[in-house]
Amino acid sequence: MMLQGLHAPMPSAFSAAEIALEAIVDLDTFPIHDLQHPKRKSLVADCYESLQETGCAHIPRFMRQDAIEAMREEVSRLRKDIRRSEDTVNAYFTNDDDSLPLEHPKRHFMSRRSAFINSDKLEFQSILRQFYDSDVIVHFLSDCLGVAPIYRWADPLARNPYSVMQEGDHFPWHFDGNDFTVSILVQQSEGGGDFEYCPNLRNPYDENFDGVSAVLGGDRNPVHVLTLQPGDLQLFKGRYSLHSVTPIVGKTERIIALPTYVTDPYAVNRPHHAKTVYGEALPIHFERERAVRADNLID
Ligand SMILES: O=C(O)CCC(=O)C(=O)O
Ligand SMILES: [Fe+2]
């Protein structure tokens, strides 16, 4: 068998001994490293229940404020690497398919304007990368989800980016290519920037095109809205829950870190999705384009 070329210029993972988790998370309040601690057990139970009920769990002030400040400073040093993009997309990030009737949700295109600092641009000592590389965090999230094993995503651009949204930017209704996403708000906009989601609108056995069409057409019944504060952690099932970010209002950017997790450690975003949202498709996106999705869902 031929070995594929390395996709990263250098190995990027921190070892456990290099990650000072107590500098990132207040481990007295959230003793996620101590598997038998009653506080961990009750936090996991609360998150699990919330994920079952609404596809989403919210832990206010999970991150230490000085870690959030360090992340904000990292974003300001990486401004040159912010990739802005503007286009029209459907909820699945696929091309138009004119063999389908016009009212099919795959043919419903919406404008999108957003910007990311892709994961491959994070600084060497990035707090966000340390958070992402922490096995304690992965284990905690896996317990909250009740899904094991989960993995960090293989996608070199989308696995752990910062989203940096300016006035008027918005992210329309969509499903993610990965299974689970953590959102850590770093900076709040003055207005807008709300995360809206429809819990479990599809599942691996049912695309529920009628339900998706209804929301795209304006049905607000299944819609939940979450407003985060800086330092809050949100965990949600973005592959099953249709979600969006409402337009940003005011001059202050909305900055959010988006560490992502998967049940399939091989698959990455399709090239069209990578190019549309993250600004480029790398060799790995083409090499793995035909990898069969474990869940058969569209993306
Ligand atoms: O910014 C957010 O809160 C979510 C962004 C999102 O849904 C995505 O990047 O796929
Ligand atoms: Fe998303």
PDB file of C-alpha atoms and ligand atoms in Angstrom:
ATOM      1  CA  MET A   1       0.000   0.000   0.000  1.00  0.00           C
ATOM      2  CA  MET A   2       1.244   3.495  -0.857  1.00  0.00           C
ATOM      3  CA  LEU A   3       1.333   5.964   1.984  1.00  0.00           C
ATOM      4  CA  GLN A   4      -0.529   9.188   1.225  1.00  0.00           C
ATOM      5  CA  GLY A   5       1.447  12.410   1.534  1.00  0.00           C
ATOM      6  CA  LEU A   6       1.166  14.172   4.877  1.00  0.00           C
ATOM      7  CA  HIS A   7      -1.584  16.767   4.800  1.00  0.00           C
ATOM      8  CA  ALA A   8      -0.167  18.971   7.546  1.00  0.00           C
ATOM      9  CA  PRO A   9       3.238  20.666   7.383  1.00  0.00           C
ATOM     10  CA  MET A  10       4.063  19.494  10.926  1.00  0.00           C
ATOM     11  CA  PRO A  11       2.490  17.313  13.592  1.00  0.00           C
ATOM     12  CA  SER A  12       0.074  19.587  15.413  1.00  0.00           C
ATOM     13  CA  ALA A  13      -1.318  17.773  18.442  1.00  0.00           C
ATOM     14  CA  PHE A  14      -0.347  18.697  21.996  1.00  0.00           C
ATOM     15  CA  SER A  15       0.357  15.765  24.297  1.00  0.00           C
ATOM     16  CA  ALA A  16      -1.721  15.517  27.481  1.00  0.00           C
ATOM     17  CA  ALA A  17       1.249  16.623  29.589  1.00  0.00           C
ATOM     18  CA  GLU A  18       1.516  19.883  27.620  1.00  0.00           C
ATOM     19  CA  ILE A  19      -2.098  20.947  28.145  1.00  0.00           C
ATOM     20  CA  ALA A  20      -2.715  22.924  31.336  1.00  0.00           C
ATOM     21  CA  LEU A  21      -6.476  22.340  31.302  1.00  0.00           C
ATOM     22  CA  GLU A  22      -6.913  24.219  34.600  1.00  0.00           C
ATOM     23  CA  ALA A  23      -5.780  27.384  32.774  1.00  0.00           C
ATOM     24  CA  ILE A  24      -8.611  26.953  30.264  1.00  0.00           C
ATOM     25  CA  VAL A  25     -11.483  25.558  32.363  1.00  0.00           C
ATOM     26  CA  ASP A  26     -12.173  26.231  36.054  1.00  0.00           C
ATOM     27  CA  LEU A  27     -11.737  22.635  37.263  1.00  0.00           C
ATOM     28  CA  ASP A  28     -13.054  23.432  40.754  1.00  0.00           C
ATOM     29  CA  THR A  29     -16.433  24.393  39.323  1.00  0.00           C
ATOM     30  CA  PHE A  30     -16.275  21.888  36.463  1.00  0.00           C
ATOM     31  CA  PRO A  31     -14.128  18.912  37.638  1.00  0.00           C
ATOM     32  CA  ILE A  32     -14.403  17.145  34.285  1.00  0.00           C
ATOM     33  CA  HIS A  33     -10.976  15.520  34.802  1.00  0.00           C
ATOM     34  CA  ASP A  34     -12.223  13.603  37.887  1.00  0.00           C
ATOM     35  CA  LEU A  35     -14.417  10.807  36.537  1.00  0.00           C
ATOM     36  CA  GLN A  36     -15.955   9.957  39.922  1.00  0.00           C
ATOM     37  CA  HIS A  37     -16.671  13.517  41.050  1.00  0.00           C
ATOM     38  CA  PRO A  38     -20.388  14.065  41.820  1.00  0.00           C
ATOM     39  CA  LYS A  39     -20.251  17.491  40.113  1.00  0.00           C
ATOM     40  CA  ARG A  40     -19.013  15.821  36.895  1.00  0.00           C
ATOM     41  CA  LYS A  41     -21.706  13.168  37.135  1.00  0.00           C
ATOM     42  CA  SER A  42     -24.488  15.690  37.548  1.00  0.00           C
ATOM     43  CA  LEU A  43     -23.121  17.964  34.769  1.00  0.00           C
ATOM     44  CA  VAL A  44     -22.927  14.986  32.388  1.00  0.00           C
ATOM     45  CA  ALA A  45     -26.461  13.881  33.344  1.00  0.00           C
ATOM     46  CA  ASP A  46     -27.859  17.398  32.762  1.00  0.00           C
ATOM     47  CA  CYS A  47     -26.128  17.740  29.387  1.00  0.00           C
ATOM     48  CA  TYR A  48     -27.214  14.263  28.297  1.00  0.00           C
ATOM     49  CA  GLU A  49     -30.839  14.993  29.144  1.00  0.00           C
ATOM     50  CA  SER A  50     -30.768  18.342  27.383  1.00  0.00           C
ATOM     51  CA  LEU A  51     -29.164  16.787  24.272  1.00  0.00           C
ATOM     52  CA  GLN A  52     -31.822  14.064  24.197  1.00  0.00           C
ATOM     53  CA  GLU A  53     -34.624  16.607  24.518  1.00  0.00           C
ATOM     54  CA  THR A  54     -33.391  19.467  22.369  1.00  0.00           C
ATOM     55  CA  GLY A  55     -30.270  18.276  20.512  1.00  0.00           C
ATOM     56  CA  CYS A  56     -28.328  20.940  22.385  1.00  0.00           C
ATOM     57  CA  ALA A  57     -26.618  21.454  25.775  1.00  0.00           C
ATOM     58  CA  HIS A  58     -25.538  24.807  27.199  1.00  0.00           C
ATOM     59  CA  ILE A  59     -22.972  25.273  29.993  1.00  0.00           C
ATOM     60  CA  PRO A  60     -22.759  28.957  31.009  1.00  0.00           C
ATOM     61  CA  ARG A  61     -19.256  30.328  31.807  1.00  0.00           C
ATOM     62  CA  PHE A  62     -17.530  26.995  31.178  1.00  0.00           C
ATOM     63  CA  MET A  63     -14.328  28.692  29.998  1.00  0.00           C
ATOM     64  CA  ARG A  64     -12.098  30.847  32.195  1.00  0.00           C
ATOM     65  CA  GLN A  65     -12.387  34.518  31.279  1.00  0.00           C
ATOM     66  CA  ASP A  66      -8.599  34.875  30.864  1.00  0.00           C
ATOM     67  CA  ALA A  67      -8.630  31.973  28.378  1.00  0.00           C
ATOM     68  CA  ILE A  68     -11.403  33.736  26.450  1.00  0.00           C
ATOM     69  CA  GLU A  69      -9.331  36.924  26.464  1.00  0.00           C
ATOM     70  CA  ALA A  70      -6.325  34.957  25.117  1.00  0.00           C
ATOM     71  CA  MET A  71      -8.527  33.565  22.340  1.00  0.00           C
ATOM     72  CA  ARG A  72      -9.742  37.071  21.457  1.00  0.00           C
ATOM     73  CA  GLU A  73      -6.107  38.219  21.249  1.00  0.00           C
ATOM     74  CA  GLU A  74      -5.250  35.240  19.018  1.00  0.00           C
ATOM     75  CA  VAL A  75      -8.077  36.216  16.646  1.00  0.00           C
ATOM     76  CA  SER A  76      -6.844  39.792  16.524  1.00  0.00           C
ATOM     77  CA  ARG A  77      -3.283  38.614  15.667  1.00  0.00           C
ATOM     78  CA  LEU A  78      -4.708  36.309  12.952  1.00  0.00           C
ATOM     79  CA  ARG A  79      -6.825  38.967  11.222  1.00  0.00           C
ATOM     80  CA  LYS A  80      -4.817  38.542   8.007  1.00  0.00           C
ATOM     81  CA  ASP A  81      -6.001  34.914   7.851  1.00  0.00           C
ATOM     82  CA  ILE A  82      -9.723  35.672   8.046  1.00  0.00           C
ATOM     83  CA  ARG A  83     -11.360  34.317   4.885  1.00  0.00           C
ATOM     84  CA  ARG A  84     -14.595  36.080   4.032  1.00  0.00           C
ATOM     85  CA  SER A  85     -17.077  34.492   1.654  1.00  0.00           C
ATOM     86  CA  GLU A  86     -20.439  35.390   0.261  1.00  0.00           C
ATOM     87  CA  ASP A  87     -22.655  33.230  -1.938  1.00  0.00           C
ATOM     88  CA  THR A  88     -25.909  31.301  -2.116  1.00  0.00           C
ATOM     89  CA  VAL A  89     -26.167  27.836  -0.588  1.00  0.00           C
ATOM     90  CA  ASN A  90     -28.781  25.202   0.122  1.00  0.00           C
ATOM     91  CA  ALA A  91     -29.090  23.534   3.530  1.00  0.00           C
ATOM     92  CA  TYR A  92     -26.858  20.665   2.379  1.00  0.00           C
ATOM     93  CA  PHE A  93     -24.067  22.694   0.695  1.00  0.00           C
ATOM     94  CA  THR A  94     -24.639  20.792  -2.559  1.00  0.00           C
ATOM     95  CA  ASN A  95     -24.871  22.072  -6.134  1.00  0.00           C
ATOM     96  CA  ASP A  96     -28.267  22.676  -7.683  1.00  0.00           C
ATOM     97  CA  ASP A  97     -29.930  19.543  -9.037  1.00  0.00           C
ATOM     98  CA  ASP A  98     -32.387  20.409 -11.821  1.00  0.00           C
ATOM     99  CA  SER A  99     -33.693  16.834 -11.970  1.00  0.00           C
ATOM    100  CA  LEU A 100     -35.622  17.637  -8.771  1.00  0.00           C
ATOM    101  CA  PRO A 101     -38.832  19.696  -8.582  1.00  0.00           C
ATOM    102  CA  LEU A 102     -38.275  23.378  -7.768  1.00  0.00           C
ATOM    103  CA  GLU A 103     -39.940  23.048  -4.356  1.00  0.00           C
ATOM    104  CA  HIS A 104     -37.488  20.354  -3.159  1.00  0.00           C
ATOM    105  CA  PRO A 105     -35.371  21.666  -0.212  1.00  0.00           C
ATOM    106  CA  LYS A 106     -32.172  20.798  -2.127  1.00  0.00           C
ATOM    107  CA  ARG A 107     -33.254  23.479  -4.611  1.00  0.00           C
ATOM    108  CA  HIS A 108     -33.906  26.129  -1.966  1.00  0.00           C
ATOM    109  CA  PHE A 109     -30.913  28.495  -2.122  1.00  0.00           C
ATOM    110  CA  MET A 110     -30.245  31.183   0.491  1.00  0.00           C
ATOM    111  CA  SER A 111     -27.679  33.956   0.683  1.00  0.00           C
ATOM    112  CA  ARG A 112     -24.809  33.495   3.152  1.00  0.00           C
ATOM    113  CA  ARG A 113     -22.091  35.887   4.260  1.00  0.00           C
ATOM    114  CA  SER A 114     -19.581  34.700   6.825  1.00  0.00           C
ATOM    115  CA  ALA A 115     -15.886  34.478   7.615  1.00  0.00           C
ATOM    116  CA  PHE A 116     -13.592  31.938   9.243  1.00  0.00           C
ATOM    117  CA  ILE A 117     -10.071  31.598  10.496  1.00  0.00           C
ATOM    118  CA  ASN A 118      -9.588  28.028   9.326  1.00  0.00           C
ATOM    119  CA  SER A 119      -8.184  25.455  11.745  1.00  0.00           C
ATOM    120  CA  ASP A 120      -4.893  25.117   9.854  1.00  0.00           C
ATOM    121  CA  LYS A 121      -4.115  28.765  10.626  1.00  0.00           C
ATOM    122  CA  LEU A 122      -4.284  28.573  14.439  1.00  0.00           C
ATOM    123  CA  GLU A 123      -1.138  29.644  16.273  1.00  0.00           C
ATOM    124  CA  PHE A 124       1.303  27.075  17.611  1.00  0.00           C
ATOM    125  CA  GLN A 125       0.401  27.746  21.273  1.00  0.00           C
ATOM    126  CA  SER A 126      -3.294  28.412  20.557  1.00  0.00           C
ATOM    127  CA  ILE A 127      -5.581  27.911  23.579  1.00  0.00           C
ATOM    128  CA  LEU A 128      -8.249  26.741  21.157  1.00  0.00           C
ATOM    129  CA  ARG A 129      -5.921  24.037  19.798  1.00  0.00           C
ATOM    130  CA  GLN A 130      -5.028  22.957  23.354  1.00  0.00           C
ATOM    131  CA  PHE A 131      -8.739  22.720  24.208  1.00  0.00           C
ATOM    132  CA  TYR A 132      -9.287  20.666  21.050  1.00  0.00           C
ATOM    133  CA  ASP A 133      -6.361  18.312  21.673  1.00  0.00           C
ATOM    134  CA  SER A 134      -7.401  17.593  25.260  1.00  0.00           C
ATOM    135  CA  ASP A 135      -8.581  13.990  25.682  1.00  0.00           C
ATOM    136  CA  VAL A 136     -10.241  15.029  28.941  1.00  0.00           C
ATOM    137  CA  ILE A 137     -12.505  17.327  26.906  1.00  0.00           C
ATOM    138  CA  VAL A 138     -13.218  14.657  24.256  1.00  0.00           C
ATOM    139  CA  HIS A 139     -14.106  12.114  26.956  1.00  0.00           C
ATOM    140  CA  PHE A 140     -16.359  14.611  28.730  1.00  0.00           C
ATOM    141  CA  LEU A 141     -18.195  15.487  25.481  1.00  0.00           C
ATOM    142  CA  SER A 142     -18.572  11.800  24.605  1.00  0.00           C
ATOM    143  CA  ASP A 143     -20.167  11.158  28.010  1.00  0.00           C
ATOM    144  CA  CYS A 144     -22.525  14.143  27.572  1.00  0.00           C
ATOM    145  CA  LEU A 145     -23.587  12.876  24.148  1.00  0.00           C
ATOM    146  CA  GLY A 146     -23.850   9.253  25.245  1.00  0.00           C
ATOM    147  CA  VAL A 147     -21.893   8.364  22.091  1.00  0.00           C
ATOM    148  CA  ALA A 148     -18.573   6.508  22.136  1.00  0.00           C
ATOM    149  CA  PRO A 149     -16.132   6.591  20.615  1.00  0.00           C
ATOM    150  CA  ILE A 150     -16.147  10.088  19.159  1.00  0.00           C
ATOM    151  CA  TYR A 151     -13.146  11.560  17.349  1.00  0.00           C
ATOM    152  CA  ARG A 152     -11.740  14.909  16.414  1.00  0.00           C
ATOM    153  CA  TRP A 153     -12.644  15.625  12.803  1.00  0.00           C
ATOM    154  CA  ALA A 154     -10.093  14.814  10.074  1.00  0.00           C
ATOM    155  CA  ASP A 155     -11.050  17.941   8.093  1.00  0.00           C
ATOM    156  CA  PRO A 156      -7.959  20.200   8.271  1.00  0.00           C
ATOM    157  CA  LEU A 157      -9.922  23.420   7.653  1.00  0.00           C
ATOM    158  CA  ALA A 158     -13.244  22.887   9.417  1.00  0.00           C
ATOM    159  CA  ARG A 159     -12.221  20.806  12.433  1.00  0.00           C
ATOM    160  CA  ASN A 160     -11.638  23.649  14.850  1.00  0.00           C
ATOM    161  CA  PRO A 161     -12.062  27.122  13.298  1.00  0.00           C
ATOM    162  CA  TYR A 162     -12.940  30.573  14.607  1.00  0.00           C
ATOM    163  CA  SER A 163     -15.969  32.172  12.980  1.00  0.00           C
ATOM    164  CA  VAL A 164     -15.615  35.971  12.851  1.00  0.00           C
ATOM    165  CA  MET A 165     -18.871  37.602  11.723  1.00  0.00           C
ATOM    166  CA  GLN A 166     -19.261  41.306  10.918  1.00  0.00           C
ATOM    167  CA  GLU A 167     -22.331  43.552  10.661  1.00  0.00           C
ATOM    168  CA  GLY A 168     -24.823  42.021   8.205  1.00  0.00           C
ATOM    169  CA  ASP A 169     -23.086  38.618   8.061  1.00  0.00           C
ATOM    170  CA  HIS A 170     -25.404  35.654   8.520  1.00  0.00           C
ATOM    171  CA  PHE A 171     -25.379  31.901   8.187  1.00  0.00           C
ATOM    172  CA  PRO A 172     -28.635  30.502   6.753  1.00  0.00           C
ATOM    173  CA  TRP A 173     -30.360  27.206   7.622  1.00  0.00           C
ATOM    174  CA  HIS A 174     -28.090  24.200   7.120  1.00  0.00           C
ATOM    175  CA  PHE A 175     -26.918  20.817   8.349  1.00  0.00           C
ATOM    176  CA  ASP A 176     -23.231  20.245   9.157  1.00  0.00           C
ATOM    177  CA  GLY A 177     -20.905  17.726   7.495  1.00  0.00           C
ATOM    178  CA  ASN A 178     -19.672  16.649  10.965  1.00  0.00           C
ATOM    179  CA  ASP A 179     -21.793  15.065  13.704  1.00  0.00           C
ATOM    180  CA  PHE A 180     -21.282  17.272  16.766  1.00  0.00           C
ATOM    181  CA  THR A 181     -20.091  20.833  17.299  1.00  0.00           C
ATOM    182  CA  VAL A 182     -19.017  22.723  20.391  1.00  0.00           C
ATOM    183  CA  SER A 183     -19.457  26.489  20.235  1.00  0.00           C
ATOM    184  CA  ILE A 184     -17.483  28.728  22.570  1.00  0.00           C
ATOM    185  CA  LEU A 185     -18.507  32.369  22.336  1.00  0.00           C
ATOM    186  CA  VAL A 186     -15.449  34.633  22.464  1.00  0.00           C
ATOM    187  CA  GLN A 187     -17.072  37.988  21.677  1.00  0.00           C
ATOM    188  CA  GLN A 188     -20.723  38.922  21.408  1.00  0.00           C
ATOM    189  CA  SER A 189     -22.101  41.272  18.747  1.00  0.00           C
ATOM    190  CA  GLU A 190     -24.231  44.225  19.867  1.00  0.00           C
ATOM    191  CA  GLY A 191     -27.302  42.604  18.335  1.00  0.00           C
ATOM    192  CA  GLY A 192     -28.328  39.654  16.166  1.00  0.00           C
ATOM    193  CA  GLY A 193     -25.955  36.703  15.917  1.00  0.00           C
ATOM    194  CA  ASP A 194     -28.468  34.395  17.601  1.00  0.00           C
ATOM    195  CA  PHE A 195     -28.065  30.695  17.112  1.00  0.00           C
ATOM    196  CA  GLU A 196     -31.355  29.166  15.950  1.00  0.00           C
ATOM    197  CA  TYR A 197     -31.877  25.426  15.676  1.00  0.00           C
ATOM    198  CA  CYS A 198     -34.515  22.783  15.056  1.00  0.00           C
ATOM    199  CA  PRO A 199     -33.746  19.740  17.231  1.00  0.00           C
ATOM    200  CA  ASN A 200     -33.360  16.436  15.393  1.00  0.00           C
ATOM    201  CA  LEU A 201     -35.136  17.632  12.262  1.00  0.00           C
ATOM    202  CA  ARG A 202     -33.612  14.699  10.369  1.00  0.00           C
ATOM    203  CA  ASN A 203     -32.102  11.407  11.458  1.00  0.00           C
ATOM    204  CA  PRO A 204     -30.014   8.698   9.762  1.00  0.00           C
ATOM    205  CA  TYR A 205     -33.197   6.919   8.648  1.00  0.00           C
ATOM    206  CA  ASP A 206     -35.214   9.916   7.504  1.00  0.00           C
ATOM    207  CA  GLU A 207     -34.189  13.137   5.706  1.00  0.00           C
ATOM    208  CA  ASN A 208     -37.621  14.601   6.570  1.00  0.00           C
ATOM    209  CA  PHE A 209     -37.661  16.798   3.442  1.00  0.00           C
ATOM    210  CA  ASP A 210     -41.194  18.003   4.304  1.00  0.00           C
ATOM    211  CA  GLY A 211     -40.097  19.233   7.741  1.00  0.00           C
ATOM    212  CA  VAL A 212     -36.988  20.893   6.265  1.00  0.00           C
ATOM    213  CA  SER A 213     -39.090  22.576   3.535  1.00  0.00           C
ATOM    214  CA  ALA A 214     -41.501  23.909   6.157  1.00  0.00           C
ATOM    215  CA  VAL A 215     -38.703  25.613   8.148  1.00  0.00           C
ATOM    216  CA  LEU A 216     -37.102  26.974   4.962  1.00  0.00           C
ATOM    217  CA  GLY A 217     -40.545  28.361   4.112  1.00  0.00           C
ATOM    218  CA  GLY A 218     -40.802  30.205   7.437  1.00  0.00           C
ATOM    219  CA  ASP A 219     -42.318  27.690   9.891  1.00  0.00           C
ATOM    220  CA  ARG A 220     -41.070  28.794  13.339  1.00  0.00           C
ATOM    221  CA  ASN A 221     -42.724  25.983  15.316  1.00  0.00           C
ATOM    222  CA  PRO A 222     -39.665  23.713  15.648  1.00  0.00           C
ATOM    223  CA  VAL A 223     -37.237  26.641  16.100  1.00  0.00           C
ATOM    224  CA  HIS A 224     -35.316  27.148  19.373  1.00  0.00           C
ATOM    225  CA  VAL A 225     -33.160  30.252  19.908  1.00  0.00           C
ATOM    226  CA  LEU A 226     -30.016  30.372  22.027  1.00  0.00           C
ATOM    227  CA  THR A 227     -28.195  33.543  23.036  1.00  0.00           C
ATOM    228  CA  LEU A 228     -24.696  32.856  24.359  1.00  0.00           C
ATOM    229  CA  GLN A 229     -22.460  34.954  26.622  1.00  0.00           C
ATOM    230  CA  PRO A 230     -18.652  35.026  26.238  1.00  0.00           C
ATOM    231  CA  GLY A 231     -17.180  31.899  27.858  1.00  0.00           C
ATOM    232  CA  ASP A 232     -20.343  29.813  27.468  1.00  0.00           C
ATOM    233  CA  LEU A 233     -20.049  26.370  25.929  1.00  0.00           C
ATOM    234  CA  GLN A 234     -22.734  24.930  23.719  1.00  0.00           C
ATOM    235  CA  LEU A 235     -22.747  21.347  22.413  1.00  0.00           C
ATOM    236  CA  PHE A 236     -25.138  20.452  19.605  1.00  0.00           C
ATOM    237  CA  LYS A 237     -25.920  17.796  17.020  1.00  0.00           C
ATOM    238  CA  GLY A 238     -25.425  19.840  13.869  1.00  0.00           C
ATOM    239  CA  ARG A 239     -25.789  16.924  11.495  1.00  0.00           C
ATOM    240  CA  TYR A 240     -29.367  16.257  12.606  1.00  0.00           C
ATOM    241  CA  SER A 241     -30.512  19.689  13.784  1.00  0.00           C
ATOM    242  CA  LEU A 242     -31.095  22.276  11.077  1.00  0.00           C
ATOM    243  CA  HIS A 243     -29.485  25.495  12.348  1.00  0.00           C
ATOM    244  CA  SER A 244     -28.641  29.094  11.425  1.00  0.00           C
ATOM    245  CA  VAL A 245     -27.070  32.291  12.760  1.00  0.00           C
ATOM    246  CA  THR A 246     -29.171  35.465  12.413  1.00  0.00           C
ATOM    247  CA  PRO A 247     -27.662  38.616  10.837  1.00  0.00           C
ATOM    248  CA  ILE A 248     -25.139  40.506  12.966  1.00  0.00           C
ATOM    249  CA  VAL A 249     -26.247  43.966  14.092  1.00  0.00           C
ATOM    250  CA  GLY A 250     -23.751  46.680  15.073  1.00  0.00           C
ATOM    251  CA  LYS A 251     -20.028  47.235  14.623  1.00  0.00           C
ATOM    252  CA  THR A 252     -18.769  44.668  17.158  1.00  0.00           C
ATOM    253  CA  GLU A 253     -17.824  41.356  15.545  1.00  0.00           C
ATOM    254  CA  ARG A 254     -19.322  38.104  16.788  1.00  0.00           C
ATOM    255  CA  ILE A 255     -16.377  35.759  17.412  1.00  0.00           C
ATOM    256  CA  ILE A 256     -17.041  32.116  18.154  1.00  0.00           C
ATOM    257  CA  ALA A 257     -14.772  29.062  18.315  1.00  0.00           C
ATOM    258  CA  LEU A 258     -16.217  25.896  16.768  1.00  0.00           C
ATOM    259  CA  PRO A 259     -14.424  22.658  17.803  1.00  0.00           C
ATOM    260  CA  THR A 260     -16.094  19.746  15.983  1.00  0.00           C
ATOM    261  CA  TYR A 261     -16.370  15.982  16.572  1.00  0.00           C
ATOM    262  CA  VAL A 262     -17.348  12.954  14.516  1.00  0.00           C
ATOM    263  CA  THR A 263     -18.120   9.262  14.751  1.00  0.00           C
ATOM    264  CA  ASP A 264     -16.201   8.548  11.510  1.00  0.00           C
ATOM    265  CA  PRO A 265     -12.509   9.463  11.835  1.00  0.00           C
ATOM    266  CA  TYR A 266     -11.894   9.298   8.043  1.00  0.00           C
ATOM    267  CA  ALA A 267     -14.526  11.403   6.271  1.00  0.00           C
ATOM    268  CA  VAL A 268     -14.053  15.151   5.619  1.00  0.00           C
ATOM    269  CA  ASN A 269     -16.244  17.832   4.019  1.00  0.00           C
ATOM    270  CA  ARG A 270     -17.050  17.374   0.340  1.00  0.00           C
ATOM    271  CA  PRO A 271     -14.899  19.645  -1.905  1.00  0.00           C
ATOM    272  CA  HIS A 272     -17.861  21.900  -2.786  1.00  0.00           C
ATOM    273  CA  HIS A 273     -18.663  22.435   0.914  1.00  0.00           C
ATOM    274  CA  ALA A 274     -14.994  23.097   1.797  1.00  0.00           C
ATOM    275  CA  LYS A 275     -14.592  25.591  -1.057  1.00  0.00           C
ATOM    276  CA  THR A 276     -17.887  27.370  -0.447  1.00  0.00           C
ATOM    277  CA  VAL A 277     -17.575  27.834   3.310  1.00  0.00           C
ATOM    278  CA  TYR A 278     -13.834  27.659   4.089  1.00  0.00           C
ATOM    279  CA  GLY A 279     -12.561  29.209   0.854  1.00  0.00           C
ATOM    280  CA  GLU A 280     -10.546  26.298  -0.539  1.00  0.00           C
ATOM    281  CA  ALA A 281     -10.679  22.568  -1.195  1.00  0.00           C
ATOM    282  CA  LEU A 282      -7.435  20.738  -0.351  1.00  0.00           C
ATOM    283  CA  PRO A 283      -6.181  17.422  -1.818  1.00  0.00           C
ATOM    284  CA  ILE A 284      -7.658  15.535   1.149  1.00  0.00           C
ATOM    285  CA  HIS A 285     -11.165  16.795   0.261  1.00  0.00           C
ATOM    286  CA  PHE A 286     -10.878  15.320  -3.251  1.00  0.00           C
ATOM    287  CA  GLU A 287      -9.151  12.105  -2.116  1.00  0.00           C
ATOM    288  CA  ARG A 288     -11.944  11.392   0.366  1.00  0.00           C
ATOM    289  CA  GLU A 289     -14.822  12.786  -1.688  1.00  0.00           C
ATOM    290  CA  ARG A 290     -16.210   9.357  -2.371  1.00  0.00           C
ATOM    291  CA  ALA A 291     -15.923   8.070   1.194  1.00  0.00           C
ATOM    292  CA  VAL A 292     -19.339   6.627   1.940  1.00  0.00           C
ATOM    293  CA  ARG A 293     -21.093   8.434   4.789  1.00  0.00           C
ATOM    294  CA  ALA A 294     -21.836   6.053   7.656  1.00  0.00           C
ATOM    295  CA  ASP A 295     -25.294   7.617   8.002  1.00  0.00           C
ATOM    296  CA  ASN A 296     -26.214   7.994   4.269  1.00  0.00           C
ATOM    297  CA  LEU A 297     -27.465  11.533   4.925  1.00  0.00           C
ATOM    298  CA  ILE A 298     -27.009  14.216   2.253  1.00  0.00           C
ATOM    299  CA  ASP A 299     -24.221  16.762   2.491  1.00  0.00           C
TER     300      ASP A 299
HETATM  301  O1  LIG B   1     -21.545  30.366  14.469  1.00  0.00           O
HETATM  302  C1  LIG B   1     -22.275  29.497  14.944  1.00  0.00           C
HETATM  303  O2  LIG B   1     -22.823  29.593  16.041  1.00  0.00           O
HETATM  304  C2  LIG B   1     -22.541  28.257  14.137  1.00  0.00           C
HETATM  305  C3  LIG B   1     -21.851  28.268  12.815  1.00  0.00           C
HETATM  306  C4  LIG B   1     -22.224  27.077  11.997  1.00  0.00           C
HETATM  307  O3  LIG B   1     -23.309  26.594  12.078  1.00  0.00           O
HETATM  308  C5  LIG B   1     -21.239  26.459  11.121  1.00  0.00           C
HETATM  309  O4  LIG B   1     -20.130  26.987  10.983  1.00  0.00           O
HETATM  310  O5  LIG B   1     -21.544  25.405  10.529  1.00  0.00           O
HETATM  311 FE    FE B   2     -23.316  24.620  11.197  1.00  0.00          FE
END
